Coordinates of C-alpha atoms and ligand atoms in Angstrom, one line a residue:
L4 CA 81.2 68.2 69.8
V5 CA 79.5 69.7 72.8
Y6 CA 79.7 67.9 76.1
S7 CA 77.4 68.5 79.0
D8 CA 79.1 69.0 82.3
S9 CA 78.1 65.7 83.6
D10 CA 79.1 63.8 80.5
P11 CA 81.4 61.0 81.8
L12 CA 82.8 60.5 78.4
K13 CA 84.3 63.9 78.5
R14 CA 86.9 63.0 81.2
I15 CA 87.8 59.9 79.2
L16 CA 88.2 61.7 75.9
H17 CA 90.2 64.5 77.4
A18 CA 92.2 62.2 79.7
D19 CA 95.4 64.0 78.9
A20 CA 94.2 67.5 78.8
T21 CA 94.3 69.6 81.9
L22 CA 90.8 70.2 83.2
D23 CA 89.7 73.2 85.2
S24 CA 87.7 72.8 88.4
D25 CA 84.4 72.5 86.4
G26 CA 85.9 69.7 84.4
N27 CA 86.3 71.9 81.3
P28 CA 89.5 71.4 79.3
I29 CA 91.8 74.4 79.6
R30 CA 93.4 75.7 76.5
K31 CA 97.1 75.9 77.3
K32 CA 98.6 79.2 77.0
K33 CA 101.1 79.4 74.1
V34 CA 104.5 80.6 75.1
V35 CA 106.9 81.4 72.3
V36 CA 110.5 81.8 73.2
L37 CA 112.9 83.5 70.7
G38 CA 116.5 82.5 71.1
S39 CA 118.5 79.6 72.5
G40 CA 121.4 81.5 74.1
W41 CA 122.2 82.2 77.7
S42 CA 118.9 83.7 78.7
G43 CA 116.6 81.6 76.5
Y44 CA 118.3 78.3 77.5
S45 CA 118.3 79.2 81.1
F46 CA 114.6 80.1 81.0
L47 CA 113.8 76.8 79.2
S48 CA 115.8 74.7 81.7
Y49 CA 114.0 76.1 84.7
L50 CA 110.5 76.2 83.3
N51 CA 108.4 73.5 84.8
N52 CA 104.8 74.4 84.3
P53 CA 102.6 71.9 82.5
N54 CA 100.0 74.5 81.8
Y55 CA 102.1 76.1 79.0
D56 CA 102.5 75.0 75.4
V57 CA 106.1 76.1 74.8
Q58 CA 107.5 76.7 71.3
V59 CA 111.0 77.7 70.7
V60 CA 112.3 79.6 67.7
S61 CA 116.0 80.1 67.1
P62 CA 118.2 80.0 64.1
R63 CA 120.7 77.8 65.9
N64 CA 119.8 74.5 67.4
F65 CA 122.3 74.7 70.2
F66 CA 123.4 76.7 73.2
L67 CA 126.8 78.3 73.0
F68 CA 129.0 78.7 76.0
T69 CA 130.4 82.2 74.9
P70 CA 133.0 82.7 77.7
L71 CA 135.2 80.0 76.1
L72 CA 134.7 81.4 72.6
P73 CA 138.0 83.3 72.5
S74 CA 139.7 80.0 73.3
V75 CA 138.3 78.5 70.1
T76 CA 140.0 81.2 68.0
N77 CA 143.4 79.6 68.5
G78 CA 142.4 76.0 69.0
T79 CA 142.8 75.8 72.8
V80 CA 139.2 74.5 72.9
E81 CA 137.3 73.0 70.1
A82 CA 134.0 74.6 69.0
R83 CA 132.2 71.3 69.4
S84 CA 133.1 71.2 73.1
I85 CA 131.3 74.4 74.0
V86 CA 128.0 73.9 72.2
E87 CA 125.1 72.0 73.7
P88 CA 122.4 70.8 71.3
I89 CA 119.0 71.9 72.5
R90 CA 117.0 69.0 71.1
G91 CA 117.7 67.0 74.2
L92 CA 116.2 69.6 76.5
M93 CA 113.2 70.0 74.2
R94 CA 112.5 66.3 74.3
K95 CA 112.9 66.1 78.1
K96 CA 110.6 69.0 78.7
G97 CA 108.1 68.3 75.9
F98 CA 108.8 71.7 74.2
E99 CA 108.7 72.2 70.5
Y100 CA 111.6 73.7 68.5
K101 CA 111.7 75.3 65.1
E102 CA 115.0 76.2 63.5
A103 CA 114.2 79.6 62.1
E104 CA 114.7 83.3 62.7
C105 CA 112.0 85.7 63.8
V106 CA 112.0 88.5 61.3
K107 CA 109.0 90.4 62.4
I108 CA 106.9 90.8 65.5
D109 CA 103.3 91.9 65.0
A110 CA 102.5 93.0 68.6
S111 CA 98.9 94.1 67.9
N112 CA 97.9 90.7 66.5
K113 CA 100.1 88.7 68.8
K114 CA 101.8 87.0 65.9
I115 CA 105.4 86.5 64.8
H116 CA 106.7 86.1 61.3
C117 CA 109.6 83.6 60.9
R118 CA 112.0 82.6 58.2
S119 CA 114.1 79.4 58.2
K120 CA 117.7 79.4 57.0
E121 CA 118.1 80.4 53.4
G122 CA 118.9 77.7 50.9
S123 CA 116.1 75.4 52.0
S124 CA 115.3 73.3 49.0
L125 CA 111.5 73.2 49.5
K126 CA 110.0 76.4 48.3
G127 CA 107.2 77.8 50.4
T128 CA 108.3 76.2 53.6
T129 CA 110.9 78.7 54.4
E130 CA 108.5 81.3 55.9
F131 CA 105.8 80.8 58.4
D132 CA 103.7 82.7 61.0
M133 CA 103.1 81.8 64.6
D134 CA 100.6 83.0 67.2
Y135 CA 101.5 83.5 70.8
D136 CA 99.8 84.4 74.1
I137 CA 103.1 85.2 75.7
L138 CA 106.3 86.1 73.9
I139 CA 109.7 85.8 75.4
L140 CA 112.4 87.8 73.6
A141 CA 115.8 86.3 74.2
V142 CA 117.5 87.0 70.9
G143 CA 120.6 88.7 72.3
A144 CA 122.3 91.5 70.4
K145 CA 124.5 92.0 67.3
P146 CA 128.0 93.4 67.1
N147 CA 127.9 97.1 66.8
T148 CA 130.0 98.7 64.1
F149 CA 128.8 102.3 64.8
N150 CA 128.4 102.4 61.0
T151 CA 132.1 102.7 60.6
P152 CA 132.7 102.2 56.8
G153 CA 134.3 98.9 55.7
V154 CA 133.9 97.1 59.0
E155 CA 131.0 94.9 57.9
E156 CA 132.9 93.9 54.7
H157 CA 136.5 93.5 56.0
A158 CA 136.6 92.8 59.7
Y159 CA 135.9 89.6 61.7
F160 CA 133.5 89.6 64.6
L161 CA 133.6 87.3 67.6
K162 CA 130.1 86.5 68.6
E163 CA 129.1 83.1 67.3
A164 CA 130.8 79.7 67.0
E165 CA 131.3 80.2 63.3
D166 CA 133.0 83.5 63.9
A167 CA 135.6 81.9 66.1
L168 CA 136.2 79.2 63.6
N169 CA 136.5 81.8 60.8
I170 CA 139.0 83.7 62.9
R171 CA 141.0 80.6 63.5
H172 CA 141.2 79.7 59.9
S173 CA 142.0 83.2 58.9
V174 CA 144.9 83.5 61.4
I175 CA 146.5 80.3 60.1
D176 CA 145.8 81.4 56.6
C177 CA 147.8 84.6 57.2
F178 CA 150.8 82.5 58.4
E179 CA 150.6 80.2 55.4
R180 CA 150.4 83.2 53.0
A181 CA 153.2 85.0 54.7
S182 CA 155.4 81.8 54.4
L183 CA 155.1 81.7 50.6
P184 CA 158.2 82.6 48.6
N185 CA 158.8 85.8 46.7
L186 CA 157.3 88.2 49.2
T187 CA 159.0 91.3 50.4
E188 CA 159.6 91.9 54.1
E189 CA 157.0 94.7 54.0
E190 CA 154.4 92.3 52.5
R191 CA 155.1 89.7 55.2
K192 CA 154.8 92.3 57.9
K193 CA 151.4 93.5 56.5
I194 CA 150.0 90.0 56.3
L195 CA 151.1 89.2 59.9
H196 CA 149.7 92.4 61.4
F197 CA 146.7 91.5 63.5
V198 CA 144.6 94.3 64.6
V199 CA 142.0 94.0 67.4
V200 CA 139.5 96.8 67.8
G201 CA 138.0 97.3 71.2
G202 CA 139.6 97.1 74.7
G203 CA 136.7 95.4 76.5
P204 CA 136.8 92.0 78.0
T205 CA 136.4 90.2 74.7
G206 CA 138.9 92.2 72.7
V207 CA 141.5 91.9 75.5
E208 CA 141.0 88.2 75.9
F209 CA 141.2 87.6 72.2
S210 CA 144.4 89.6 72.0
A211 CA 145.8 87.6 74.8
E212 CA 144.8 84.3 73.3
L213 CA 146.3 85.4 69.9
H214 CA 149.5 86.4 71.6
D215 CA 149.8 83.0 73.4
F216 CA 149.3 81.3 70.1
L217 CA 152.1 83.4 68.5
V218 CA 154.7 82.8 71.2
Q219 CA 153.8 79.2 72.2
D220 CA 152.9 77.6 68.9
V221 CA 153.8 79.8 65.9
A222 CA 157.4 80.0 67.0
K223 CA 157.7 76.3 66.5
I224 CA 155.5 75.9 63.4
Y225 CA 156.4 79.0 61.4
P226 CA 159.9 80.0 62.8
K227 CA 160.8 81.8 59.6
V228 CA 158.1 84.4 59.7
Q229 CA 157.7 84.8 63.5
E230 CA 159.8 88.0 63.5
F231 CA 157.3 89.7 61.3
T232 CA 154.2 89.2 63.5
K233 CA 152.6 92.1 65.4
I234 CA 149.4 92.5 67.4
T235 CA 147.8 96.0 67.7
L236 CA 145.0 96.6 70.1
L237 CA 143.0 99.8 69.4
E238 CA 140.8 101.4 72.1
A239 CA 139.0 104.7 71.7
G240 CA 138.9 105.4 75.5
D241 CA 141.8 106.1 77.8
H242 CA 142.1 102.6 79.2
I243 CA 141.3 99.0 78.4
L244 CA 139.0 97.0 80.6
N245 CA 137.5 100.2 82.0
M246 CA 134.6 98.3 83.6
F247 CA 137.1 96.5 85.9
D248 CA 138.9 97.7 89.0
K249 CA 141.8 100.1 88.2
R250 CA 144.4 97.6 89.5
I251 CA 143.3 95.1 86.9
T252 CA 143.4 97.7 84.1
A253 CA 146.9 98.7 85.2
F254 CA 148.1 95.1 85.4
A255 CA 146.6 94.3 82.0
E256 CA 148.1 97.3 80.3
E257 CA 151.6 96.6 81.7
K258 CA 151.4 92.9 80.8
F259 CA 150.5 93.8 77.2
Q260 CA 153.4 96.2 77.1
R261 CA 155.8 93.5 78.2
D262 CA 154.3 91.0 75.8
G263 CA 154.9 93.4 72.9
I264 CA 151.3 93.9 72.1
D265 CA 151.0 97.4 70.7
L266 CA 148.2 99.0 72.8
K267 CA 146.9 102.3 71.4
T268 CA 144.4 104.0 73.6
G269 CA 142.6 107.2 72.5
S270 CA 142.4 106.0 68.9
M271 CA 139.1 105.6 67.2
V272 CA 138.8 103.6 64.1
V273 CA 137.2 105.7 61.3
G274 CA 137.4 103.3 58.4
V275 CA 138.6 99.9 57.2
T276 CA 139.5 99.1 53.6
A277 CA 140.7 95.8 52.1
D278 CA 144.4 96.7 53.0
E279 CA 144.4 99.5 55.6
I280 CA 142.8 100.4 58.8
S281 CA 142.4 104.2 59.6
T282 CA 142.3 105.6 63.1
K283 CA 141.8 109.1 64.4
E284 CA 144.0 110.0 67.3
R285 CA 141.9 111.8 69.9
E286 CA 144.6 114.2 71.1
T287 CA 146.0 115.4 67.8
G288 CA 142.9 114.7 65.6
K289 CA 145.3 113.2 63.1
I290 CA 144.1 110.3 60.9
V291 CA 146.6 107.5 60.6
S292 CA 146.3 104.5 58.2
E293 CA 148.1 101.3 58.7
P294 CA 148.3 98.1 56.5
Y295 CA 147.0 95.0 58.2
G296 CA 146.5 91.3 57.5
M297 CA 143.4 90.7 59.7
V298 CA 141.1 92.9 61.8
V299 CA 138.9 91.6 64.6
W300 CA 136.1 93.9 65.6
S301 CA 134.9 93.8 69.2
T302 CA 133.5 97.2 70.3
G303 CA 130.3 96.3 71.9
I304 CA 126.7 95.4 70.9
G305 CA 123.6 96.9 69.4
S306 CA 119.9 95.9 69.0
R307 CA 118.9 93.5 66.3
P308 CA 116.8 94.8 63.5
V309 CA 113.7 92.8 64.5
I310 CA 113.9 94.3 68.0
K311 CA 114.4 97.9 66.5
D312 CA 111.3 97.4 64.4
F313 CA 109.3 96.1 67.4
M314 CA 110.4 99.1 69.5
Q315 CA 109.0 101.4 66.8
Q316 CA 105.6 99.6 67.0
I317 CA 105.3 99.9 70.8
G318 CA 106.4 103.5 71.2
Q319 CA 110.0 102.8 72.2
G320 CA 111.4 104.1 68.9
Q321 CA 113.3 106.9 70.7
R322 CA 115.2 104.5 72.9
R323 CA 118.6 102.9 72.1
V324 CA 117.8 99.6 73.9
L325 CA 114.4 97.9 74.5
A326 CA 113.2 98.7 78.0
T327 CA 111.5 96.4 80.5
D328 CA 110.2 96.9 84.0
E329 CA 111.9 95.1 86.9
W330 CA 109.6 92.1 86.3
L331 CA 111.2 91.9 82.8
R332 CA 107.9 92.8 81.1
V333 CA 108.4 94.9 78.0
E334 CA 107.1 98.4 78.7
G335 CA 104.2 99.4 76.5
C336 CA 103.3 95.9 75.3
D337 CA 101.2 93.3 77.2
G338 CA 102.3 89.7 77.2
V339 CA 105.9 90.3 76.0
Y340 CA 108.9 89.7 78.2
A341 CA 112.6 90.4 77.3
L342 CA 115.7 88.9 78.7
G343 CA 119.5 89.3 78.6
D344 CA 121.3 91.4 76.0
T345 CA 118.0 92.1 74.2
A346 CA 116.8 94.6 76.8
T347 CA 117.7 96.7 79.8
I348 CA 115.6 97.2 82.9
N349 CA 114.1 100.6 83.4
Q350 CA 115.0 100.8 87.1
R351 CA 112.6 102.9 89.3
R352 CA 113.9 106.0 90.9
V353 CA 113.7 106.4 94.6
M354 CA 112.7 110.0 94.2
E355 CA 109.7 109.1 92.2
D356 CA 108.4 106.9 94.9
I357 CA 109.7 108.8 97.9
A358 CA 106.3 109.9 99.3
A359 CA 104.9 106.4 99.0
I360 CA 108.0 104.9 100.6
F361 CA 107.7 107.3 103.5
N362 CA 104.0 106.5 104.0
K363 CA 104.7 102.9 103.8
A364 CA 107.3 103.2 106.6
D365 CA 105.2 105.6 108.7
K366 CA 102.9 103.0 110.0
G367 CA 101.2 105.2 112.6
N368 CA 100.7 108.1 110.2
T369 CA 102.6 110.4 112.5
G370 CA 104.4 112.3 109.8
T371 CA 107.8 111.3 111.2
L372 CA 109.8 108.1 111.1
N373 CA 111.4 106.6 114.1
K374 CA 114.0 104.0 114.1
K375 CA 111.6 101.1 114.4
D376 CA 109.4 102.3 111.5
F377 CA 112.4 102.7 109.5
N378 CA 113.9 99.3 110.1
S379 CA 110.8 97.6 109.0
V380 CA 111.2 98.8 105.4
V381 CA 114.9 99.1 105.0
K382 CA 115.5 95.7 103.6
D383 CA 112.7 96.1 101.1
I384 CA 114.0 99.4 100.0
C385 CA 117.4 98.0 99.4
Q386 CA 115.9 95.1 97.5
R387 CA 113.6 97.2 95.3
Y388 CA 116.1 100.0 94.6
P389 CA 119.5 98.5 94.1
Q390 CA 121.0 102.0 93.7
V391 CA 120.5 102.5 97.5
E392 CA 123.0 99.8 98.3
L393 CA 125.5 101.1 95.7
Y394 CA 125.2 104.5 97.1
L395 CA 125.8 103.3 100.7
K396 CA 128.8 101.3 99.5
K397 CA 130.3 104.2 97.6
N398 CA 130.0 106.5 100.6
K399 CA 131.2 103.9 103.0
L400 CA 127.9 104.0 105.0
K401 CA 126.8 100.8 106.8
N402 CA 123.1 101.2 106.3
I403 CA 120.3 103.7 105.6
A404 CA 120.1 104.6 109.2
N405 CA 123.7 105.9 108.9
L406 CA 122.7 107.7 105.8
L407 CA 119.9 109.5 107.6
K408 CA 122.3 110.2 110.4
S409 CA 124.9 111.7 108.1
A410 CA 122.2 113.9 106.6
N411 CA 120.3 114.8 109.7
G412 CA 122.8 114.6 112.6
E413 CA 121.8 112.8 115.7
D414 CA 118.1 113.5 115.1
T415 CA 116.5 110.1 114.7
Q416 CA 113.0 111.4 114.1
V417 CA 112.8 112.1 110.4
N418 CA 110.1 113.9 108.6
I419 CA 109.5 113.6 104.8
E420 CA 111.6 116.6 103.9
K421 CA 114.6 115.2 105.8
F422 CA 114.0 111.8 104.3
K423 CA 114.0 113.3 100.8
Q424 CA 117.1 115.2 101.5
A425 CA 118.9 112.1 102.8
L426 CA 118.0 110.0 99.8
S427 CA 118.3 112.8 97.2
E428 CA 121.7 111.7 95.8
V429 CA 120.9 108.0 95.8
D430 CA 119.4 107.8 92.2
S431 CA 122.7 109.1 90.8
Q432 CA 124.0 105.6 91.4
M433 CA 121.5 104.0 89.1
K434 CA 123.3 101.7 86.6
N435 CA 122.2 99.5 83.9
L436 CA 123.2 95.9 84.3
P437 CA 126.0 94.8 82.1
A438 CA 125.4 92.7 79.0
T439 CA 126.8 89.5 80.4
A440 CA 126.0 85.8 80.5
Q441 CA 125.7 86.1 84.2
V442 CA 122.9 88.6 84.0
A443 CA 121.2 86.8 81.1
S444 CA 121.1 83.4 82.8
Q445 CA 119.9 84.8 86.1
Q446 CA 117.1 86.6 84.3
G447 CA 116.1 83.4 82.5
K448 CA 116.0 81.5 85.7
Y449 CA 114.1 84.3 87.5
L450 CA 111.4 84.5 84.8
A451 CA 111.0 80.7 84.6
K452 CA 110.4 80.7 88.4
C453 CA 107.8 83.4 88.0
F454 CA 106.1 81.4 85.2
N455 CA 106.2 78.2 87.4
K456 CA 103.9 79.9 89.9
M457 CA 102.1 82.2 87.4
E458 CA 98.6 81.1 88.2
K459 CA 99.0 82.1 91.8
C460 CA 100.8 85.2 91.0
E461 CA 98.6 86.5 88.2
K462 CA 95.8 86.9 90.7
K463 CA 98.0 89.0 93.0
P464 CA 100.6 90.8 91.0
E465 CA 102.9 92.9 93.0
G466 CA 102.9 96.6 92.3
P467 CA 106.1 98.7 92.5
L468 CA 105.5 99.5 96.1
R469 CA 104.0 96.4 97.7
F470 CA 106.8 95.2 99.9
R471 CA 107.6 91.8 101.1
G472 CA 105.4 89.8 103.4
E473 CA 102.1 91.0 102.0
G474 CA 101.1 87.7 100.5
R475 CA 103.3 84.7 99.7
H476 CA 102.6 84.4 96.0
R477 CA 103.5 87.8 94.7
F478 CA 106.4 88.3 92.3
Q479 CA 109.5 89.8 93.7
P480 CA 111.2 92.0 91.1
F481 CA 114.3 90.7 89.4
R482 CA 117.4 91.3 91.4
Y483 CA 120.9 90.6 90.0
R484 CA 123.5 88.9 92.1
H485 CA 127.1 89.6 91.0
F486 CA 129.4 86.6 91.5
G487 CA 132.5 88.4 90.1
S488 CA 134.1 88.7 86.8
F489 CA 137.3 87.4 85.1
A490 CA 139.6 88.8 82.6
P491 CA 141.9 86.2 81.2
L492 CA 145.1 87.9 80.1
G493 CA 147.1 85.1 78.5
G494 CA 150.2 83.3 79.7
E495 CA 148.1 81.3 82.2
Q496 CA 147.3 84.5 84.0
T497 CA 143.8 85.8 84.8
A498 CA 142.5 88.8 86.7
A499 CA 139.6 88.2 88.9
E500 CA 137.3 90.7 90.5
L501 CA 135.1 89.2 93.1
P502 CA 132.4 90.7 95.2
G503 CA 133.6 92.8 98.2
D504 CA 136.3 94.5 96.2
W505 CA 138.4 91.4 96.1
V506 CA 140.9 91.5 93.3
S507 CA 143.3 88.7 92.5
I508 CA 145.6 88.6 89.5
G509 CA 147.9 85.8 88.3
H510 CA 148.3 82.1 88.0
S511 CA 146.1 81.2 91.0
S512 CA 143.2 83.1 89.5
Q513 CA 143.8 81.2 86.2
W514 CA 143.1 78.0 88.1
L515 CA 140.0 79.6 89.7
W516 CA 139.0 80.6 86.1
Y517 CA 139.4 77.0 84.9
S518 CA 137.4 75.6 87.6
V519 CA 134.6 78.2 87.6
Y520 CA 134.1 77.8 83.8
A521 CA 134.3 74.1 84.0
S522 CA 131.6 74.1 86.6
K523 CA 129.4 76.6 84.7
L524 CA 129.3 74.5 81.6
V525 CA 125.8 73.3 81.2
S526 CA 126.3 69.5 80.8
W527 CA 128.7 66.8 81.9
R528 CA 129.3 66.1 78.2
T529 CA 130.6 69.6 77.4
R530 CA 132.5 69.7 80.7
M531 CA 134.3 66.5 79.8
L532 CA 135.1 67.7 76.3
V533 CA 136.4 71.1 77.5
I534 CA 138.6 69.5 80.2
S535 CA 140.0 67.1 77.7
D536 CA 140.7 69.9 75.2
W537 CA 142.6 71.8 78.0
T538 CA 144.5 68.6 78.8
R539 CA 145.3 68.0 75.2
R540 CA 146.6 71.5 74.8
F541 CA 148.9 71.2 77.9
V542 CA 150.3 68.0 76.6
F543 CA 150.5 68.4 72.8
G544 CA 150.1 72.1 72.2
R545 CA 147.4 73.6 69.9
D546 CA 146.3 72.2 66.6
S547 CA 147.3 74.5 63.7
S548 CA 145.5 73.0 60.7
S549 CA 142.9 75.1 59.1
Ligands
LIG8 P1 122.7 85.1 73.3 O1 123.4 84.2 74.2 O2 123.5 85.8 72.3 O3 121.5 84.3 72.6 C1 120.7 84.8 71.6 C2 120.0 83.7 70.9 O4 119.0 84.2 70.0 C3 120.9 82.8 70.0 O5 120.5 81.5 70.2 C4 120.6 83.3 68.6 O6 120.8 82.3 67.7 C5 119.1 83.6 68.8 N1 118.6 84.6 67.8 C6 119.2 85.7 67.2 N2 118.4 86.3 66.4 C7 117.2 85.7 66.5 C8 115.9 85.9 65.9 N3 115.7 86.9 65.0 N4 114.9 85.1 66.2 C9 115.1 84.0 67.0 N5 116.2 83.8 67.6 C10 117.3 84.6 67.4 N6 129.5 87.0 79.6 C11 129.9 86.7 80.8 O7 129.2 86.8 81.8 N7 131.2 86.2 81.0 C12 132.1 86.0 80.0 O8 133.2 85.5 80.2 C13 131.6 86.3 78.7 N8 132.5 86.1 77.6 C14 132.0 86.4 76.4 C15 132.9 86.2 75.3 C16 132.4 86.5 74.0 C17 133.3 86.2 72.8 C18 131.1 87.0 73.8 C19 130.6 87.3 72.4 C20 130.3 87.2 74.8 C21 130.7 87.0 76.1 N9 129.9 87.2 77.2 C22 130.3 86.9 78.5 C23 128.6 87.9 77.1 C24 127.5 86.8 76.9 O9 127.7 85.9 76.0 C25 126.2 87.5 76.6 O10 125.9 88.6 77.5 C26 125.0 86.5 76.6 O11 125.2 85.6 75.5 C27 123.7 87.2 76.4 O12 122.7 86.2 76.4 P2 121.4 86.4 75.6 O13 120.5 85.2 75.9 O14 120.8 87.7 75.7 O15 121.9 86.3 74.0
LIG9 MG1 119.0 83.8 74.6
LIG10 MG1 124.8 82.2 74.2
LIG11 MG1 126.2 85.1 71.9
LIG12 MG1 120.1 93.1 79.5

């Protein structure tokens, strides 16, 4: 059908389509979102732009509140309580959802290839292709085994809701097996030896949860075998929780010592068999093997195969992690964005832009900066180059003016050479953002907000050096705000590291932890469920059926 511009029928026939200023229907841009985790869910919740046709593809039809996942492993919290079905959000927003996994991205044809869960009874419906105009990669990452032999086959991971339930069943199973008659003491010891690999936040929290379960519940339920239990925590580096403040690391290591958790630092796992786990001690180079009942592997994350393949296609094959710019656009591929654990931001170096920054500040083109010139761009520099702030903080300087002073003495007139010299060390402070829910959800929110004003922004995108105040609709680059981190250490004690070097450890931070996580839960439904789980645990103890 062809309508003339003046055709009155046209408006009626297309009453629900969006029309452009000439009255022509606009084809909505198709946005395909891969993933329903922290970043994907946050993006979808904040997206409010009727001009997009939004399609979501994820193998799981729920959002998972991962910070409480370790508490599921011992039954403190039920798995059901920390998942939020996404169908509700889809309906509310008018988005479409397909329960499938993207197995291949065809960037040059703007297509993705998807596969629904295996075991679908209708042949031929399990695979399908989708086109996109804009693709949002929010697929997260997978546990990294570093290709250590036997890990995939014999160890448990703690990443998804199923993983936590599997661990819970397996722990209880170990106790039931160890309680059977006709076992030697050695055999019982082996079955009840729990090994945790990785001293990061997840491994540490899981060890603590397991320990609480052993002392608080197992003592009552399986008193006969309690004496045979042992937890070993293996860490390849010198310390556990090395991303935290030293005071927290020290406290955690001491607490684990007191609790009888066997913490072995400097030991790298080199292999796992059905019965034994082998580690190489860094100092002696000796390989030691120990029998175990259960191994939980938590040594960090790596890229998913679909992302690795995509990186090959777009010329990022040499990289370890997919790179985006500060606007979260995948480098080397138009129309594709990446969020959360899927990617890292390729932060710009101050030194690359130094001449441009200088010219920007030097309004009168005098070749020198005075204090006033300088103040006008300082805020933007700090915003655009987060490493500047980190550098100032590390060197206990109040602001860049002080930095210039420390480099150039009292001379407040700065030329380009002096400017360079003063900022020459700053880039050494460049750091990738951590792979956390905090980062992922902020990125999802940021990108949704950009998309909400996309029409305005597309006409005036902001280049790397256009600073604030040059047009209201330009995108600001993504900037992370750190609200602090927690490390639950068991026994109702938590370590908290809050902005401004504030460290707090103990029972009071445990209550802070309870309230922060309760408030971060995405719905009142899950909040109610989790709080009632916590209450049930306080009153009745944990459930030990498997
Ligand atoms: P995810 O949340 O992992 O979401 C990925 C989504 O993509 C999932 O829905 C998945 O099903 C889907 N998907 C996977 N493959 C495909 C595919 N091929 N196609 C389509 N969809 C796909 N962070 C904190 O800040 N604080 C904490 O206390 C904390 N505790 C944690 C505890 C545990 C046990 C774990 C495992 C993580 C914890 N994290 C914590 C880290 C945090 O969970 C991650 O950083 C965060 O989930 C990253 O978000 P994401 O959106 O990138 O990925
Ligand atoms: Mg996600
Ligand atoms: Mg998640
Ligand atoms: Mg996850
Ligand atoms: Mg990331």
